């Protein structure tokens, strides 16, 4: 290469390095950005107790679109105000104490700091070789959850992005463990109830099993799977030459919080050689309470289970855990290698997340779970979960006092209820309940979602946020009382 060509190239490299420099802000610029961002976080947190749980907005965040991606940078303070106004404000606020809709979220501050460090260090947690400490941390968390569920030392698992992906990992493992091939799919039978989360059927379809037979097993008056109906269904399917394969129970159904009778289902699954999966995305971490342990008895006999730390452990969205009783089966479904991976030698006895899930490169999700558990210890988690169970019972009794018709006593922390007028208004019950839920959402201080149970429009109160306390439940009751008063 000639000297002039080389000089030109070096000059070009210097220019490019300078132009790329804003990607790596120096200490002063970092401090400025951090101060702005932390100030926004503080503005949010200092108002959180009075932050409406749902914010109806005209623009629905469309102001974000006023700032298209372009060559030019935008001032940080201005961007943060756009973010606060257009992104953080509109819609639901799962971190708010009055958020009692769907399954509430959390957003532990400790986790946010863990995410910050995970992002700054960009620690790679996919393979032991590249992030030995990170992988040990994740394995330790998975082992802790496996212990909570009563799984043997043979178990393994994965911290996925949420319950849906965790369910998908469990279902593909169940598929491969039973050596199902495409020829078997139309004969393979899955047993669940109408209360099963839709992510299970979605996972079946994504796993290629859209042709599998799905049996909606009858439920009892408490929305729990009827084991006699399960046995009958399996017997009938065997008689018809089908292959009973997977039983998916709910440990905390999303709509009602109902926990299927896991012990009795485990017995049927063992007798029938079916894979027994427990969807404990919502209810799993109630295992930290005495009541939860009673309710979920039998989960220790399942083949796989999912528990969402972003629900019952109050983590920010983005953490769902799958555990599988036999690590070999989980690994057999997910383990692959490539030539470019040859340096990533396998350490005897240490499993790597990349071998146990479809992901290779992933967020270092362990840190946001480890940090709060370490900084706070387990005690406050147990207390918060026990508080939610008690709040649900409290709400159940009080809402009944107000004259609402309630569903069954809560298994966990979800209460279903509806206004059931007699006389000429009876035919308008669905419409009245919809109006009540809409009015609450429009007010926004309390947000409860609705569902259809037994064909009837039903309101549900889900207590799971760590900021939700007695005062918020009392506010919910007061607003409901006002709604009822307005009816007459
Ligand atoms: C939330 C939930 C899921 C889905 O989990 P995501 O984290 O939302 O993907 C699955 N099953 C149950 C019972 C749930 O409550």
CSV table of N, CA and C in Angstrom, one decimal, residues 56-167:
chain,number,residue,atom,x,y,z
A,56,UNK,N,-56.3,7.7,30.9
A,56,UNK,CA,-56.8,7.9,29.5
A,56,UNK,C,-56.2,9.1,29.0
A,57,UNK,N,-55.7,9.0,27.8
A,57,UNK,CA,-55.1,10.3,27.2
A,57,UNK,C,-55.6,10.4,25.8
A,58,UNK,N,-55.7,11.7,25.4
A,58,UNK,CA,-56.2,12.0,24.0
A,58,UNK,C,-55.3,11.4,23.0
A,59,UNK,N,-54.0,11.7,23.2
A,59,UNK,CA,-53.1,11.4,22.1
A,59,UNK,C,-52.6,10.0,22.1
A,60,UNK,N,-52.8,9.3,23.2
A,60,UNK,CA,-52.3,7.9,23.3
A,60,UNK,C,-50.9,7.8,22.9
A,61,UNK,N,-50.1,8.7,23.3
A,61,UNK,CA,-48.6,8.6,23.1
A,61,UNK,C,-48.1,8.9,21.7
A,62,UNK,N,-49.0,9.5,20.9
A,62,UNK,CA,-48.6,9.7,19.5
A,62,UNK,C,-47.5,10.8,19.4
A,63,UNK,N,-47.3,11.6,20.5
A,63,UNK,CA,-46.3,12.6,20.4
A,63,UNK,C,-44.9,12.0,20.2
A,64,UNK,N,-44.7,10.7,20.5
A,64,UNK,CA,-43.4,10.0,20.3
A,64,UNK,C,-43.1,10.1,18.8
A,65,UNK,N,-44.1,10.1,18.0
A,65,UNK,CA,-43.9,10.1,16.5
A,65,UNK,C,-43.4,11.4,16.0
A,66,UNK,N,-43.5,12.5,16.8
A,66,UNK,CA,-43.0,13.8,16.4
A,66,UNK,C,-41.5,13.8,16.3
A,67,UNK,N,-40.9,12.8,16.8
A,67,UNK,CA,-39.4,12.8,16.8
A,67,UNK,C,-38.9,11.6,16.1
A,68,UNK,N,-38.9,11.6,14.8
A,68,UNK,CA,-38.5,10.5,14.0
A,68,UNK,C,-37.0,10.3,14.1
A,69,UNK,N,-36.5,9.1,13.9
A,69,UNK,CA,-35.1,8.8,14.0
A,69,UNK,C,-34.4,9.6,12.9
A,70,UNK,N,-33.4,10.3,13.3
A,70,UNK,CA,-32.7,11.2,12.2
A,70,UNK,C,-31.2,11.2,12.5
A,71,UNK,N,-30.5,12.0,11.7
A,71,UNK,CA,-29.1,12.1,11.8
A,71,UNK,C,-28.7,12.9,13.0
A,72,UNK,N,-29.6,13.8,13.4
A,72,UNK,CA,-29.3,14.8,14.5
A,72,UNK,C,-29.7,14.3,15.9
A,73,UNK,N,-28.8,14.6,16.8
A,73,UNK,CA,-29.2,14.3,18.2
A,73,UNK,C,-30.3,15.2,18.7
A,74,UNK,N,-31.0,14.8,19.8
A,74,UNK,CA,-32.0,15.7,20.4
A,74,UNK,C,-31.6,15.9,21.8
A,75,UNK,N,-31.9,17.1,22.3
A,75,UNK,CA,-31.5,17.4,23.7
A,75,UNK,C,-32.1,16.5,24.7
A,76,UNK,N,-31.3,16.1,25.7
A,76,UNK,CA,-31.7,15.0,26.6
A,76,UNK,C,-32.9,15.5,27.5
A,77,UNK,N,-32.8,16.7,28.0
A,77,UNK,CA,-33.9,17.2,28.8
A,77,UNK,C,-35.2,17.2,28.1
A,78,UNK,N,-35.2,17.6,26.8
A,78,UNK,CA,-36.4,17.6,26.0
A,78,UNK,C,-36.9,16.2,25.8
A,79,UNK,N,-36.0,15.3,25.5
A,79,UNK,CA,-36.4,13.9,25.2
A,79,UNK,C,-37.1,13.3,26.5
A,80,UNK,N,-36.5,13.6,27.6
A,80,UNK,CA,-37.1,13.0,28.8
A,80,UNK,C,-38.5,13.6,29.1
A,81,UNK,N,-38.7,14.8,28.7
A,81,UNK,CA,-40.0,15.3,28.9
A,81,UNK,C,-41.0,14.7,27.9
A,82,UNK,N,-40.5,14.4,26.7
A,82,UNK,CA,-41.4,13.7,25.8
A,82,UNK,C,-41.7,12.3,26.3
A,83,UNK,N,-40.7,11.6,26.8
A,83,UNK,CA,-40.8,10.3,27.4
A,83,UNK,C,-41.8,10.3,28.5
A,84,UNK,N,-41.7,11.2,29.4
A,84,UNK,CA,-42.6,11.2,30.6
A,84,UNK,C,-44.0,11.5,30.1
A,85,UNK,N,-44.2,12.4,29.2
A,85,UNK,CA,-45.6,12.8,28.8
A,85,UNK,C,-46.2,11.8,27.9
A,86,UNK,N,-45.4,11.3,26.9
A,86,UNK,CA,-46.0,10.5,25.9
A,86,UNK,C,-45.9,9.0,26.1
A,87,UNK,N,-45.0,8.6,26.9
A,87,UNK,CA,-44.8,7.1,27.1
A,87,UNK,C,-45.1,6.7,28.5
A,88,UNK,N,-44.6,7.4,29.5
A,88,UNK,CA,-44.8,6.9,30.9
A,88,UNK,C,-46.2,7.2,31.3
A,89,UNK,N,-46.7,8.4,31.0
A,89,UNK,CA,-48.1,8.7,31.5
A,89,UNK,C,-49.2,7.9,30.9
A,90,UNK,N,-49.4,7.8,29.6
A,90,UNK,CA,-50.6,7.3,29.1
A,90,UNK,C,-50.8,5.8,29.3
A,91,UNK,N,-52.0,5.3,29.6
A,91,UNK,CA,-52.3,3.9,29.7
A,91,UNK,C,-52.2,3.4,31.1
A,92,UNK,N,-51.9,2.1,31.2
A,92,UNK,CA,-51.9,1.5,32.6
A,92,UNK,C,-50.6,1.8,33.3
A,93,UNK,N,-50.7,1.8,34.6
A,93,UNK,CA,-49.5,2.0,35.5
A,93,UNK,C,-49.4,0.8,36.4
A,94,UNK,N,-48.8,-0.3,35.9
A,94,UNK,CA,-48.7,-1.5,36.8
A,94,UNK,C,-47.9,-1.3,38.0
A,95,UNK,N,-47.1,-0.3,38.1
A,95,UNK,CA,-46.3,-0.1,39.3
A,95,UNK,C,-47.1,0.7,40.4
A,96,UNK,N,-48.3,1.2,40.0
A,96,UNK,CA,-49.2,2.0,40.9
A,96,UNK,C,-49.9,1.1,42.0
A,97,UNK,N,-50.1,1.6,43.2
A,97,UNK,CA,-50.8,0.8,44.2
A,97,UNK,C,-52.2,0.5,43.8
A,98,UNK,N,-52.8,1.4,43.0
A,98,UNK,CA,-54.2,1.1,42.6
A,98,UNK,C,-54.4,0.2,41.4
A,99,UNK,N,-53.3,-0.3,40.9
A,99,UNK,CA,-53.4,-1.2,39.8
A,99,UNK,C,-53.9,-2.6,40.2
A,100,UNK,N,-55.1,-2.9,40.0
A,100,UNK,CA,-55.7,-4.2,40.4
A,100,UNK,C,-56.2,-5.0,39.2
A,101,UNK,N,-55.7,-4.7,38.1
A,101,UNK,CA,-56.2,-5.3,36.8
A,101,UNK,C,-55.3,-6.4,36.4
A,102,UNK,N,-55.8,-7.3,35.5
A,102,UNK,CA,-55.1,-8.4,34.9
A,102,UNK,C,-54.2,-9.0,36.0
A,103,UNK,N,-52.9,-9.2,35.8
A,103,UNK,CA,-52.0,-9.6,36.9
A,103,UNK,C,-51.1,-8.4,37.1
A,104,UNK,N,-51.2,-7.7,38.2
A,104,UNK,CA,-50.4,-6.5,38.4
A,104,UNK,C,-48.9,-6.8,38.3
A,105,UNK,N,-48.2,-5.7,38.0
A,105,UNK,CA,-46.7,-5.9,37.9
A,105,UNK,C,-46.0,-5.4,39.1
A,106,UNK,N,-44.8,-5.1,39.0
A,106,UNK,CA,-44.0,-4.6,40.2
A,106,UNK,C,-43.1,-3.5,39.8
A,107,UNK,N,-41.9,-3.8,39.5
A,107,UNK,CA,-41.0,-2.7,39.2
A,107,UNK,C,-40.1,-2.4,40.4
A,108,UNK,N,-39.6,-3.4,41.1
A,108,UNK,CA,-38.8,-3.2,42.3
A,108,UNK,C,-37.6,-2.3,41.9
A,109,UNK,N,-37.3,-1.3,42.7
A,109,UNK,CA,-36.3,-0.3,42.4
A,109,UNK,C,-34.9,-1.1,42.3
A,110,UNK,N,-34.7,-2.0,43.2
A,110,UNK,CA,-33.5,-2.8,43.2
A,110,UNK,C,-33.2,-3.4,41.9
A,111,UNK,N,-34.3,-3.9,41.3
A,111,UNK,CA,-34.2,-4.6,40.0
A,111,UNK,C,-33.8,-3.6,38.9
A,112,UNK,N,-34.3,-2.3,39.0
A,112,UNK,CA,-33.9,-1.3,38.0
A,112,UNK,C,-32.4,-1.1,38.1
A,113,UNK,N,-31.9,-1.0,39.3
A,113,UNK,CA,-30.5,-0.8,39.4
A,113,UNK,C,-29.7,-2.0,38.9
A,114,UNK,N,-30.2,-3.2,39.1
A,114,UNK,CA,-29.6,-4.4,38.6
A,114,UNK,C,-29.6,-4.3,37.1
A,115,UNK,N,-30.7,-3.9,36.5
A,115,UNK,CA,-30.7,-3.8,35.0
A,115,UNK,C,-29.7,-2.8,34.5
A,116,UNK,N,-29.6,-1.7,35.3
A,116,UNK,CA,-28.6,-0.7,34.9
A,116,UNK,C,-27.2,-1.2,34.8
A,117,UNK,N,-26.8,-2.0,35.9
A,117,UNK,CA,-25.5,-2.6,35.9
A,117,UNK,C,-25.3,-3.7,34.8
A,118,UNK,N,-26.4,-4.4,34.6
A,118,UNK,CA,-26.4,-5.4,33.6
A,118,UNK,C,-26.1,-4.8,32.2
A,119,UNK,N,-26.8,-3.7,32.0
A,119,UNK,CA,-26.6,-3.0,30.7
A,119,UNK,C,-25.3,-2.3,30.5
A,120,UNK,N,-24.8,-1.7,31.6
A,120,UNK,CA,-23.6,-0.9,31.5
A,120,UNK,C,-22.4,-1.9,31.3
A,121,UNK,N,-22.4,-3.0,32.0
A,121,UNK,CA,-21.3,-4.0,31.9
A,121,UNK,C,-21.6,-4.9,30.7
A,122,UNK,N,-22.8,-5.0,30.2
A,122,UNK,CA,-23.2,-5.9,29.1
A,122,UNK,C,-22.6,-7.3,29.3
A,123,UNK,N,-22.7,-7.7,30.6
A,123,UNK,CA,-22.2,-9.1,30.9
A,123,UNK,C,-23.0,-10.1,30.1
A,124,UNK,N,-22.3,-11.0,29.6
A,124,UNK,CA,-22.9,-12.1,28.8
A,124,UNK,C,-23.3,-13.3,29.7
A,125,UNK,N,-24.6,-13.6,29.7
A,125,UNK,CA,-25.0,-14.6,30.7
A,125,UNK,C,-25.5,-15.9,29.9
A,126,UNK,N,-25.1,-16.0,28.7
A,126,UNK,CA,-25.6,-17.2,27.9
A,126,UNK,C,-24.8,-18.4,28.1
A,127,UNK,N,-23.5,-18.3,28.3
A,127,UNK,CA,-22.6,-19.5,28.3
A,127,UNK,C,-21.7,-19.3,29.5
A,128,UNK,N,-21.4,-20.4,30.2
A,128,UNK,CA,-20.6,-20.3,31.4
A,128,UNK,C,-19.2,-19.8,31.1
A,129,UNK,N,-18.6,-20.2,30.0
A,129,UNK,CA,-17.3,-19.8,29.6
A,129,UNK,C,-17.2,-18.2,29.6
A,130,UNK,N,-18.2,-17.6,29.0
A,130,UNK,CA,-18.1,-16.2,28.8
A,130,UNK,C,-18.6,-15.4,30.0
A,131,UNK,N,-19.4,-15.9,30.8
A,131,UNK,CA,-19.9,-15.2,32.0
A,131,UNK,C,-20.0,-16.2,33.2
A,132,UNK,N,-18.9,-16.7,33.7
A,132,UNK,CA,-19.1,-17.8,34.7
A,132,UNK,C,-19.8,-17.3,35.9
A,133,UNK,N,-19.5,-16.1,36.4
A,133,UNK,CA,-20.2,-15.7,37.6
A,133,UNK,C,-21.7,-15.4,37.3
A,134,UNK,N,-22.0,-14.8,36.1
A,134,UNK,CA,-23.4,-14.5,35.8
A,134,UNK,C,-24.2,-15.8,35.6
A,135,UNK,N,-23.6,-16.8,35.0
A,135,UNK,CA,-24.3,-18.1,34.8
A,135,UNK,C,-24.5,-18.8,36.2
A,136,UNK,N,-23.4,-18.8,37.0
A,136,UNK,CA,-23.6,-19.4,38.4
A,136,UNK,C,-24.8,-18.7,39.1
A,137,UNK,N,-24.8,-17.3,39.0
A,137,UNK,CA,-25.9,-16.6,39.6
A,137,UNK,C,-27.3,-17.1,39.2
A,138,UNK,N,-27.4,-17.2,37.8
A,138,UNK,CA,-28.7,-17.6,37.3
A,138,UNK,C,-29.0,-19.0,37.7
A,139,UNK,N,-28.0,-19.9,37.7
A,139,UNK,CA,-28.3,-21.3,38.1
A,139,UNK,C,-28.7,-21.3,39.6
A,140,UNK,N,-28.1,-20.4,40.4
A,140,UNK,CA,-28.4,-20.4,41.8
A,140,UNK,C,-29.9,-20.0,42.0
A,141,UNK,N,-30.3,-19.0,41.2
A,141,UNK,CA,-31.7,-18.5,41.3
A,141,UNK,C,-32.7,-19.6,40.9
A,142,UNK,N,-32.3,-20.3,39.8
A,142,UNK,CA,-33.1,-21.4,39.3
A,142,UNK,C,-33.2,-22.5,40.3
A,143,UNK,N,-32.1,-22.8,40.9
A,143,UNK,CA,-32.1,-23.9,42.0
A,143,UNK,C,-32.9,-23.5,43.2
A,144,UNK,N,-32.9,-22.2,43.5
A,144,UNK,CA,-33.7,-21.7,44.6
A,144,UNK,C,-35.2,-21.9,44.3
A,145,UNK,N,-35.6,-21.5,43.1
A,145,UNK,CA,-37.0,-21.7,42.7
A,145,UNK,C,-37.3,-23.2,42.6
A,146,UNK,N,-36.4,-24.0,42.1
A,146,UNK,CA,-36.7,-25.5,42.0
A,146,UNK,C,-36.9,-26.0,43.5
A,147,UNK,N,-36.1,-25.5,44.4
A,147,UNK,CA,-36.2,-25.9,45.8
A,147,UNK,C,-37.6,-25.5,46.3
A,148,UNK,N,-38.0,-24.2,46.0
A,148,UNK,CA,-39.3,-23.7,46.4
A,148,UNK,C,-40.4,-24.7,46.0
A,149,UNK,N,-40.3,-25.2,44.7
A,149,UNK,CA,-41.3,-26.0,44.2
A,149,UNK,C,-41.1,-27.5,44.6
A,150,UNK,N,-40.0,-27.8,45.3
A,150,UNK,CA,-39.8,-29.1,45.8
A,150,UNK,C,-39.3,-30.1,44.8
A,151,UNK,N,-38.6,-29.5,43.8
A,151,UNK,CA,-38.0,-30.4,42.7
A,151,UNK,C,-36.7,-31.0,43.2
A,152,UNK,N,-36.3,-32.2,42.7
A,152,UNK,CA,-35.1,-32.9,43.1
A,152,UNK,C,-33.9,-32.2,42.5
A,153,UNK,N,-32.7,-32.7,42.9
A,153,UNK,CA,-31.4,-32.1,42.4
A,153,UNK,C,-31.2,-32.2,40.9
A,154,UNK,N,-32.0,-33.1,40.3
A,154,UNK,CA,-31.9,-33.3,38.9
A,154,UNK,C,-32.5,-32.2,38.0
A,155,UNK,N,-33.1,-31.3,38.7
A,155,UNK,CA,-33.9,-30.3,38.0
A,155,UNK,C,-33.0,-29.2,37.3
A,156,UNK,N,-33.5,-28.5,36.3
A,156,UNK,CA,-32.8,-27.4,35.7
A,156,UNK,C,-33.9,-26.4,35.3
A,157,UNK,N,-33.5,-25.3,34.7
A,157,UNK,CA,-34.5,-24.4,34.3
A,157,UNK,C,-33.9,-23.2,33.5
A,158,UNK,N,-34.7,-22.2,33.3
A,158,UNK,CA,-34.2,-21.1,32.6
A,158,UNK,C,-35.0,-19.8,33.0
A,159,UNK,N,-34.3,-18.7,33.0
A,159,UNK,CA,-35.0,-17.4,33.2
A,159,UNK,C,-35.2,-16.9,31.8
A,160,UNK,N,-36.5,-16.9,31.4
A,160,UNK,CA,-36.9,-16.5,30.1
A,160,UNK,C,-37.5,-15.0,30.3
A,161,UNK,N,-38.0,-14.5,29.2
A,161,UNK,CA,-38.5,-13.1,29.2
A,161,UNK,C,-39.8,-13.0,29.8
A,162,UNK,N,-40.5,-14.1,30.0
A,162,UNK,CA,-41.9,-14.1,30.6
A,162,UNK,C,-42.5,-15.5,30.6
A,163,UNK,N,-43.7,-15.5,31.1
A,163,UNK,CA,-44.4,-16.8,31.2
A,163,UNK,C,-44.7,-17.5,29.9
A,164,UNK,N,-45.0,-16.7,28.9
A,164,UNK,CA,-45.4,-17.3,27.6
A,164,UNK,C,-44.2,-18.1,27.0
A,165,UNK,N,-43.0,-17.5,27.1
A,165,UNK,CA,-41.8,-18.2,26.5
A,165,UNK,C,-41.5,-19.3,27.5
A,166,UNK,N,-41.7,-19.2,28.8
A,166,UNK,CA,-41.4,-20.2,29.7
A,166,UNK,C,-42.3,-21.4,29.4
A,167,UNK,N,-43.6,-21.1,29.1
A,167,UNK,CA,-44.5,-22.2,28.8
A,167,UNK,C,-44.1,-22.9,27.5
